[in-house]
Amino acid sequence: AQSVTQPEDQVTVSEGDALNVKCTYSYSGSPYLFWYVQYPNQGLQFLLKYIGGDNLVKGSYGFEAEFNKSQTSFHLKKASARGSDSALYFCAVSDTLMGLQGKLNTNP
Ligand SMILES: *[C@@H]1O[C@H](CO)[C@@H](O)[C@H](O)[C@H]1NC(C)=O
């Protein structure tokens, strides 16, 4: 089993300041890690993922996250926060890439 913890409910930063949203995971193997964002009145949007390789992952909108195995963390960062970054941020962990895609068949 695997889980993620976002130790802070709420983070407040001033515009222009660095943004840092923390995430630690609990999983003994090599995890796959994801960040999603939900802007007000919108659905969940994918930001970035770590599926191995380079520890530093760059994503959309200037976001990046660094996989740190010894700290079991995958904190989300952005150099300069904007007002429009006010949103809900979701960290997710998976032990497999299976199940991350859904197959839909429709009958004619
Ligand atoms: C993980 O975090 C620790 C503590 O902040 C740091 O010393 C170390 O360099 C980091 N490791 C990687 C691979 O980033």
Short mmCIF file of C-alpha atoms and ligand atoms in Angstrom, two decimals, residues 55 66-73, ligand 1:
data_model
loop_
_atom_site.label_atom_id
_atom_site.label_comp_id
_atom_site.label_asym_id
_atom_site.label_seq_id
_atom_site.Cartn_x
_atom_site.Cartn_y
_atom_site.Cartn_z
CA ASN A 55 14.77 13.82 -10.06
CA GLU A 66 11.85 17.36 -7.10
CA PHE A 67 11.76 13.69 -6.24
CA ASN A 68 13.81 13.05 -3.12
CA LYS A 69 13.99 9.38 -2.24
CA SER A 70 15.81 9.81 1.11
CA GLN A 71 13.22 12.37 2.24
CA THR A 72 10.39 10.46 0.48
CA SER A 73 9.21 13.82 -0.74
C1 LIG B 1 17.08 15.32 -0.42
O1 LIG B 1 16.85 16.24 0.62
C2 LIG B 1 17.95 16.40 1.48
C3 LIG B 1 17.49 17.32 2.61
O2 LIG B 1 16.88 18.47 2.12
C4 LIG B 1 19.12 16.96 0.72
O3 LIG B 1 20.24 17.12 1.56
C5 LIG B 1 19.46 16.02 -0.42
O4 LIG B 1 20.47 16.57 -1.21
C6 LIG B 1 18.25 15.75 -1.28
N1 LIG B 1 18.55 14.71 -2.25
C7 LIG B 1 18.28 14.85 -3.53
C8 LIG B 1 18.62 13.68 -4.39
O5 LIG B 1 17.78 15.86 -3.98
#
